[in-house]
């Protein structure tokens, strides 16, 4: 299985809602990543998990809360988001923290109303 | 500011023609990678070139790296309509560990 899956594919939420994005891989990868991508822009790194521990947080607002329950799963919990948080959220994984190739999921397209 | 800057921002070619795009970066790197993204979807890894390599090939793709000029190029030969996508370079910085920084991307349109 060489796939990274993400659910849901699309999400619409209000500014007071709490929702979660999920990412799963079964390639035995030990590093997982969350990226945010706005339209016609490159992906921007948000968080890196290495061996289930948060290793990089790119000064992301606390309304985004990552969680890595085990080596196959990565969640992104969303609370009190703003309309400017609307974007494509991409999950990726790599064999290890020293990387190199990252495998991306199809993304979750988030709209915050 | 972005580590990688890509040129051109957009490219329109006929099927069968070659497409060339360039990426420049600012600081020392461990490696440079190229990814493709079809509209609104995830990124697909195309090729990785290490800082001590000058050229790599993969199928119809050719990547060069010039560390003295801090630049890389991606050539797609004999393009097909299915090559229509955005192409991003991504650098792994020597000082930044397991962190990729993406360039602005080149949007390629291959017309049948």
PDB file of C-alpha atoms in Angstrom:
ATOM      1  CA  UNK A   1       0.000   0.000   0.000  1.00  0.00           C
ATOM      2  CA  UNK A   2       1.719   3.169  -1.205  1.00  0.00           C
ATOM      3  CA  UNK A   3      -1.107   5.530  -0.506  1.00  0.00           C
ATOM      4  CA  UNK A   4      -1.809   8.335   1.909  1.00  0.00           C
ATOM      5  CA  UNK A   5      -5.519   8.770   2.493  1.00  0.00           C
ATOM      6  CA  UNK A   6      -7.286  11.831   3.841  1.00  0.00           C
ATOM      7  CA  UNK A   7     -10.835  12.314   5.058  1.00  0.00           C
ATOM      8  CA  UNK A   8     -13.037  14.127   4.469  1.00  0.00           C
ATOM      9  CA  UNK A   9     -12.398  15.295   0.898  1.00  0.00           C
ATOM     10  CA  UNK A  10     -14.419  18.446   1.449  1.00  0.00           C
ATOM     11  CA  UNK A  11     -15.442  20.221   4.645  1.00  0.00           C
ATOM     12  CA  UNK A  12     -17.569  23.287   5.245  1.00  0.00           C
ATOM     13  CA  UNK A  13     -17.614  24.658   8.752  1.00  0.00           C
ATOM     14  CA  UNK A  14     -18.722  27.711  10.653  1.00  0.00           C
ATOM     15  CA  UNK A  15     -16.386  29.787  12.763  1.00  0.00           C
ATOM     16  CA  UNK A  16     -17.757  28.282  15.977  1.00  0.00           C
ATOM     17  CA  UNK A  17     -17.551  24.650  14.877  1.00  0.00           C
ATOM     18  CA  UNK A  18     -15.073  22.003  15.966  1.00  0.00           C
ATOM     19  CA  UNK A  19     -14.004  19.526  13.321  1.00  0.00           C
ATOM     20  CA  UNK A  20     -11.129  17.175  12.620  1.00  0.00           C
ATOM     21  CA  UNK A  21      -9.177  16.213   9.526  1.00  0.00           C
ATOM     22  CA  UNK A  22      -7.787  12.700   9.343  1.00  0.00           C
ATOM     23  CA  UNK A  23      -4.790  11.250   7.534  1.00  0.00           C
ATOM     24  CA  UNK A  24      -3.682   7.628   7.331  1.00  0.00           C
ATOM     25  CA  UNK A  25      -0.761   5.751   5.798  1.00  0.00           C
ATOM     26  CA  UNK A  26       0.222   2.092   5.966  1.00  0.00           C
ATOM     27  CA  UNK A  27       3.680   2.339   4.440  1.00  0.00           C
ATOM     28  CA  UNK A  28       5.446   2.128   7.789  1.00  0.00           C
ATOM     29  CA  UNK A  29       6.562   5.727   7.481  1.00  0.00           C
ATOM     30  CA  UNK A  30       7.702   7.348  10.702  1.00  0.00           C
ATOM     31  CA  UNK A  31       7.412  11.017   9.720  1.00  0.00           C
ATOM     32  CA  UNK A  32       4.122  12.726   8.907  1.00  0.00           C
ATOM     33  CA  UNK A  33       3.355  16.272   7.879  1.00  0.00           C
ATOM     34  CA  UNK A  34       0.521  18.774   7.609  1.00  0.00           C
ATOM     35  CA  UNK A  35       0.627  21.454   4.920  1.00  0.00           C
ATOM     36  CA  UNK A  36      -1.744  24.296   4.091  1.00  0.00           C
ATOM     37  CA  UNK A  37      -2.148  25.387   0.479  1.00  0.00           C
ATOM     38  CA  UNK A  38      -4.024  28.436  -0.739  1.00  0.00           C
ATOM     39  CA  UNK A  39      -5.163  28.686  -4.348  1.00  0.00           C
ATOM     40  CA  UNK A  40      -2.314  29.120  -6.845  1.00  0.00           C
ATOM     41  CA  UNK A  41       0.252  29.115  -4.047  1.00  0.00           C
ATOM     42  CA  UNK A  42       2.773  26.485  -2.945  1.00  0.00           C
ATOM     43  CA  UNK A  43       2.138  24.255   0.060  1.00  0.00           C
ATOM     44  CA  UNK A  44       3.238  25.757   3.368  1.00  0.00           C
ATOM     45  CA  UNK A  45       4.445  23.470   6.132  1.00  0.00           C
ATOM     46  CA  UNK A  46       2.409  23.558   9.333  1.00  0.00           C
ATOM     47  CA  UNK A  47       3.526  20.622  11.484  1.00  0.00           C
ATOM     48  CA  UNK A  48       5.955  17.703  11.390  1.00  0.00           C
ATOM     49  CA  UNK A  49       5.633  14.551  13.473  1.00  0.00           C
ATOM     50  CA  UNK A  50       8.653  12.314  13.805  1.00  0.00           C
ATOM     51  CA  UNK A  51       8.179   8.938  15.526  1.00  0.00           C
ATOM     52  CA  UNK A  52       4.782  10.144  16.785  1.00  0.00           C
ATOM     53  CA  UNK A  53       6.290  13.195  18.450  1.00  0.00           C
ATOM     54  CA  UNK A  54       5.752  16.768  17.288  1.00  0.00           C
ATOM     55  CA  UNK A  55       9.110  17.954  15.985  1.00  0.00           C
ATOM     56  CA  UNK A  56       8.239  21.085  14.025  1.00  0.00           C
ATOM     57  CA  UNK A  57       5.468  23.628  14.560  1.00  0.00           C
ATOM     58  CA  UNK A  58       5.730  26.468  12.085  1.00  0.00           C
ATOM     59  CA  UNK A  59       4.167  29.030  14.426  1.00  0.00           C
ATOM     60  CA  UNK A  60       0.694  27.843  13.550  1.00  0.00           C
ATOM     61  CA  UNK A  61      -2.195  29.475  15.480  1.00  0.00           C
ATOM     62  CA  UNK A  62      -3.548  27.404  18.371  1.00  0.00           C
ATOM     63  CA  UNK A  63      -6.910  27.033  16.642  1.00  0.00           C
ATOM     64  CA  UNK A  64      -5.118  24.259  14.715  1.00  0.00           C
ATOM     65  CA  UNK A  65      -4.207  21.351  16.968  1.00  0.00           C
ATOM     66  CA  UNK A  66      -2.355  18.332  15.555  1.00  0.00           C
ATOM     67  CA  UNK A  67      -2.433  14.853  17.044  1.00  0.00           C
ATOM     68  CA  UNK A  68      -0.590  11.668  16.157  1.00  0.00           C
ATOM     69  CA  UNK A  69      -2.359   8.770  17.937  1.00  0.00           C
ATOM     70  CA  UNK A  70      -0.071   6.154  16.377  1.00  0.00           C
ATOM     71  CA  UNK A  71       2.474   5.733  13.609  1.00  0.00           C
ATOM     72  CA  UNK A  72      -0.212   5.353  10.924  1.00  0.00           C
ATOM     73  CA  UNK A  73      -2.596   8.143  11.849  1.00  0.00           C
ATOM     74  CA  UNK A  74      -2.388  11.906  11.909  1.00  0.00           C
ATOM     75  CA  UNK A  75      -5.229  14.207  12.881  1.00  0.00           C
ATOM     76  CA  UNK A  76      -5.682  17.950  12.663  1.00  0.00           C
ATOM     77  CA  UNK A  77      -8.266  19.316  15.061  1.00  0.00           C
ATOM     78  CA  UNK A  78      -9.906  22.578  14.057  1.00  0.00           C
ATOM     79  CA  UNK A  79     -11.653  25.002  16.378  1.00  0.00           C
ATOM     80  CA  UNK A  80     -12.809  28.608  15.996  1.00  0.00           C
ATOM     81  CA  UNK A  81     -11.345  28.964  12.533  1.00  0.00           C
ATOM     82  CA  UNK A  82     -11.441  32.137  10.480  1.00  0.00           C
ATOM     83  CA  UNK A  83     -12.560  32.510   6.850  1.00  0.00           C
ATOM     84  CA  UNK A  84      -8.919  33.072   5.846  1.00  0.00           C
ATOM     85  CA  UNK A  85      -8.180  29.529   7.015  1.00  0.00           C
ATOM     86  CA  UNK A  86     -10.099  28.233   3.998  1.00  0.00           C
ATOM     87  CA  UNK A  87      -7.577  26.249   1.967  1.00  0.00           C
ATOM     88  CA  UNK A  88      -6.514  22.794   0.806  1.00  0.00           C
ATOM     89  CA  UNK A  89      -4.970  20.884   3.714  1.00  0.00           C
ATOM     90  CA  UNK A  90      -2.456  18.293   2.630  1.00  0.00           C
ATOM     91  CA  UNK A  91      -1.048  15.447   4.643  1.00  0.00           C
ATOM     92  CA  UNK A  92       2.226  13.790   3.694  1.00  0.00           C
ATOM     93  CA  UNK A  93       4.493  11.082   5.024  1.00  0.00           C
ATOM     94  CA  UNK A  94       8.088  10.003   4.557  1.00  0.00           C
ATOM     95  CA  UNK A  95      10.092   6.964   5.597  1.00  0.00           C
ATOM     96  CA  UNK A  96      11.845   8.836   8.328  1.00  0.00           C
ATOM     97  CA  UNK A  97      12.613  12.296   9.599  1.00  0.00           C
ATOM     98  CA  UNK A  98      15.682  12.612   7.391  1.00  0.00           C
ATOM     99  CA  UNK A  99      13.533  12.109   4.694  1.00  0.00           C
ATOM    100  CA  UNK A 100      13.627  12.569   1.654  1.00  0.00           C
ATOM    101  CA  UNK A 101      10.723  11.813  -0.667  1.00  0.00           C
ATOM    102  CA  UNK A 102       7.354  12.795   0.725  1.00  0.00           C
ATOM    103  CA  UNK A 103       4.149  11.025  -0.254  1.00  0.00           C
ATOM    104  CA  UNK A 104       1.116  13.263  -0.305  1.00  0.00           C
ATOM    105  CA  UNK A 105      -2.543  12.552   0.236  1.00  0.00           C
ATOM    106  CA  UNK A 106      -5.221  14.086  -2.018  1.00  0.00           C
ATOM    107  CA  UNK A 107      -6.016  16.777   0.525  1.00  0.00           C
ATOM    108  CA  UNK A 108      -9.078  18.083   2.315  1.00  0.00           C
ATOM    109  CA  UNK A 109     -10.617  21.213   0.838  1.00  0.00           C
ATOM    110  CA  UNK A 110     -11.819  23.318   3.757  1.00  0.00           C
ATOM    111  CA  UNK A 111     -14.232  26.215   3.548  1.00  0.00           C
ATOM    112  CA  UNK A 112     -14.817  28.317   6.652  1.00  0.00           C
ATOM    113  CA  UNK A 113     -17.945  30.439   6.584  1.00  0.00           C
TER     114      UNK A 113
ATOM    115  CA  UNK B   1      10.168  34.701   1.799  1.00  0.00           C
ATOM    116  CA  UNK B   2      10.201  31.597  -0.352  1.00  0.00           C
ATOM    117  CA  UNK B   3      13.403  29.606  -0.609  1.00  0.00           C
ATOM    118  CA  UNK B   4      12.630  28.602  -4.176  1.00  0.00           C
ATOM    119  CA  UNK B   5      11.531  30.910  -6.936  1.00  0.00           C
ATOM    120  CA  UNK B   6      10.279  29.369 -10.135  1.00  0.00           C
ATOM    121  CA  UNK B   7      10.345  30.690 -13.632  1.00  0.00           C
ATOM    122  CA  UNK B   8       8.195  30.967 -15.640  1.00  0.00           C
ATOM    123  CA  UNK B   9       5.052  31.165 -13.506  1.00  0.00           C
ATOM    124  CA  UNK B  10       3.036  29.763 -16.395  1.00  0.00           C
ATOM    125  CA  UNK B  11       3.852  27.934 -19.604  1.00  0.00           C
ATOM    126  CA  UNK B  12       1.627  26.961 -22.535  1.00  0.00           C
ATOM    127  CA  UNK B  13       2.910  24.525 -25.164  1.00  0.00           C
ATOM    128  CA  UNK B  14       1.650  22.158 -27.842  1.00  0.00           C
ATOM    129  CA  UNK B  15       1.668  18.416 -27.345  1.00  0.00           C
ATOM    130  CA  UNK B  16       4.991  16.970 -28.450  1.00  0.00           C
ATOM    131  CA  UNK B  17       7.000  20.073 -27.533  1.00  0.00           C
ATOM    132  CA  UNK B  18       9.465  20.239 -24.663  1.00  0.00           C
ATOM    133  CA  UNK B  19       8.751  22.187 -21.492  1.00  0.00           C
ATOM    134  CA  UNK B  20      11.497  23.730 -19.401  1.00  0.00           C
ATOM    135  CA  UNK B  21      11.092  25.375 -16.032  1.00  0.00           C
ATOM    136  CA  UNK B  22      13.656  26.770 -13.644  1.00  0.00           C
ATOM    137  CA  UNK B  23      14.019  27.033  -9.909  1.00  0.00           C
ATOM    138  CA  UNK B  24      16.381  29.281  -7.967  1.00  0.00           C
ATOM    139  CA  UNK B  25      17.100  29.084  -4.276  1.00  0.00           C
ATOM    140  CA  UNK B  26      18.989  31.127  -1.732  1.00  0.00           C
ATOM    141  CA  UNK B  27      20.836  28.971   0.803  1.00  0.00           C
ATOM    142  CA  UNK B  28      22.779  25.700   0.870  1.00  0.00           C
ATOM    143  CA  UNK B  29      20.709  22.593   0.340  1.00  0.00           C
ATOM    144  CA  UNK B  30      20.939  18.860   0.996  1.00  0.00           C
ATOM    145  CA  UNK B  31      18.784  18.062  -1.989  1.00  0.00           C
ATOM    146  CA  UNK B  32      16.262  19.514  -4.374  1.00  0.00           C
ATOM    147  CA  UNK B  33      13.076  17.771  -5.409  1.00  0.00           C
ATOM    148  CA  UNK B  34      10.457  18.316  -8.076  1.00  0.00           C
ATOM    149  CA  UNK B  35       6.772  17.572  -7.500  1.00  0.00           C
ATOM    150  CA  UNK B  36       3.738  17.679  -9.786  1.00  0.00           C
ATOM    151  CA  UNK B  37       0.257  18.701  -8.711  1.00  0.00           C
ATOM    152  CA  UNK B  38      -2.837  18.202 -10.796  1.00  0.00           C
ATOM    153  CA  UNK B  39      -5.526  20.785 -10.176  1.00  0.00           C
ATOM    154  CA  UNK B  40      -6.743  20.721  -6.581  1.00  0.00           C
ATOM    155  CA  UNK B  41      -5.116  17.400  -5.765  1.00  0.00           C
ATOM    156  CA  UNK B  42      -2.133  16.112  -3.809  1.00  0.00           C
ATOM    157  CA  UNK B  43       1.456  16.416  -4.929  1.00  0.00           C
ATOM    158  CA  UNK B  44       3.308  13.601  -6.651  1.00  0.00           C
ATOM    159  CA  UNK B  45       7.059  13.243  -6.254  1.00  0.00           C
ATOM    160  CA  UNK B  46       8.870  13.276  -9.601  1.00  0.00           C
ATOM    161  CA  UNK B  47      12.581  13.307  -8.966  1.00  0.00           C
ATOM    162  CA  UNK B  48      15.196  14.101  -6.312  1.00  0.00           C
ATOM    163  CA  UNK B  49      18.664  15.423  -7.037  1.00  0.00           C
ATOM    164  CA  UNK B  50      21.283  15.638  -4.328  1.00  0.00           C
ATOM    165  CA  UNK B  51      23.611  18.562  -3.846  1.00  0.00           C
ATOM    166  CA  UNK B  52      26.590  16.563  -5.195  1.00  0.00           C
ATOM    167  CA  UNK B  53      24.763  15.566  -8.389  1.00  0.00           C
ATOM    168  CA  UNK B  54      24.543  17.630 -11.547  1.00  0.00           C
ATOM    169  CA  UNK B  55      21.953  15.842 -13.670  1.00  0.00           C
ATOM    170  CA  UNK B  56      19.332  13.109 -13.301  1.00  0.00           C
ATOM    171  CA  UNK B  57      16.912  11.483 -15.676  1.00  0.00           C
ATOM    172  CA  UNK B  58      13.632   9.704 -15.120  1.00  0.00           C
ATOM    173  CA  UNK B  59      11.669   8.712 -18.198  1.00  0.00           C
ATOM    174  CA  UNK B  60      10.844  11.925 -20.081  1.00  0.00           C
ATOM    175  CA  UNK B  61      12.123  14.073 -17.221  1.00  0.00           C
ATOM    176  CA  UNK B  62      15.577  15.595 -16.992  1.00  0.00           C
ATOM    177  CA  UNK B  63      16.680  17.616 -13.978  1.00  0.00           C
ATOM    178  CA  UNK B  64      19.862  19.624 -13.656  1.00  0.00           C
ATOM    179  CA  UNK B  65      21.348  21.237 -10.586  1.00  0.00           C
ATOM    180  CA  UNK B  66      23.935  24.007 -10.503  1.00  0.00           C
ATOM    181  CA  UNK B  67      24.879  24.634  -6.885  1.00  0.00           C
ATOM    182  CA  UNK B  68      27.243  27.471  -7.832  1.00  0.00           C
ATOM    183  CA  UNK B  69      24.299  29.355  -9.311  1.00  0.00           C
ATOM    184  CA  UNK B  70      21.837  27.946  -6.775  1.00  0.00           C
ATOM    185  CA  UNK B  71      19.498  26.893  -9.545  1.00  0.00           C
ATOM    186  CA  UNK B  72      17.822  23.831 -10.996  1.00  0.00           C
ATOM    187  CA  UNK B  73      15.872  23.121 -14.142  1.00  0.00           C
ATOM    188  CA  UNK B  74      13.226  20.551 -15.031  1.00  0.00           C
ATOM    189  CA  UNK B  75      12.835  19.522 -18.657  1.00  0.00           C
ATOM    190  CA  UNK B  76       9.834  17.504 -19.806  1.00  0.00           C
ATOM    191  CA  UNK B  77      10.430  16.103 -23.283  1.00  0.00           C
ATOM    192  CA  UNK B  78       7.747  15.210 -25.819  1.00  0.00           C
ATOM    193  CA  UNK B  79       5.002  16.626 -23.626  1.00  0.00           C
ATOM    194  CA  UNK B  80       1.527  15.107 -23.471  1.00  0.00           C
ATOM    195  CA  UNK B  81      -1.832  16.605 -22.521  1.00  0.00           C
ATOM    196  CA  UNK B  82      -1.613  14.539 -19.314  1.00  0.00           C
ATOM    197  CA  UNK B  83       1.465  16.575 -18.297  1.00  0.00           C
ATOM    198  CA  UNK B  84      -0.833  19.571 -17.727  1.00  0.00           C
ATOM    199  CA  UNK B  85      -0.265  20.391 -14.053  1.00  0.00           C
ATOM    200  CA  UNK B  86       1.588  22.671 -11.674  1.00  0.00           C
ATOM    201  CA  UNK B  87       5.210  21.800 -11.044  1.00  0.00           C
ATOM    202  CA  UNK B  88       6.963  22.735  -7.802  1.00  0.00           C
ATOM    203  CA  UNK B  89      10.571  22.584  -6.782  1.00  0.00           C
ATOM    204  CA  UNK B  90      11.227  21.895  -3.127  1.00  0.00           C
ATOM    205  CA  UNK B  91      14.464  22.280  -1.255  1.00  0.00           C
ATOM    206  CA  UNK B  92      15.658  20.560   1.870  1.00  0.00           C
ATOM    207  CA  UNK B  93      17.888  23.084   3.548  1.00  0.00           C
ATOM    208  CA  UNK B  94      21.114  22.013   5.245  1.00  0.00           C
ATOM    209  CA  UNK B  95      20.190  24.040   8.302  1.00  0.00           C
ATOM    210  CA  UNK B  96      16.550  23.001   8.549  1.00  0.00           C
ATOM    211  CA  UNK B  97      16.502  19.237   8.954  1.00  0.00           C
ATOM    212  CA  UNK B  98      13.489  17.354   7.665  1.00  0.00           C
ATOM    213  CA  UNK B  99      11.683  20.333   6.268  1.00  0.00           C
ATOM    214  CA  UNK B 100      10.843  20.988   2.636  1.00  0.00           C
ATOM    215  CA  UNK B 101      10.336  24.507   1.359  1.00  0.00           C
ATOM    216  CA  UNK B 102       8.413  24.790  -1.884  1.00  0.00           C
ATOM    217  CA  UNK B 103       8.910  27.262  -4.685  1.00  0.00           C
ATOM    218  CA  UNK B 104       6.058  29.226  -6.160  1.00  0.00           C
ATOM    219  CA  UNK B 105       5.381  26.701  -8.909  1.00  0.00           C
ATOM    220  CA  UNK B 106       5.069  26.713 -12.687  1.00  0.00           C
ATOM    221  CA  UNK B 107       1.628  26.080 -14.192  1.00  0.00           C
ATOM    222  CA  UNK B 108       2.056  24.089 -17.385  1.00  0.00           C
ATOM    223  CA  UNK B 109      -0.691  23.750 -19.981  1.00  0.00           C
ATOM    224  CA  UNK B 110      -0.115  21.221 -22.758  1.00  0.00           C
ATOM    225  CA  UNK B 111      -2.560  21.741 -25.597  1.00  0.00           C
ATOM    226  CA  UNK B 112      -3.561  18.720 -27.682  1.00  0.00           C
TER     227      UNK B 112
END
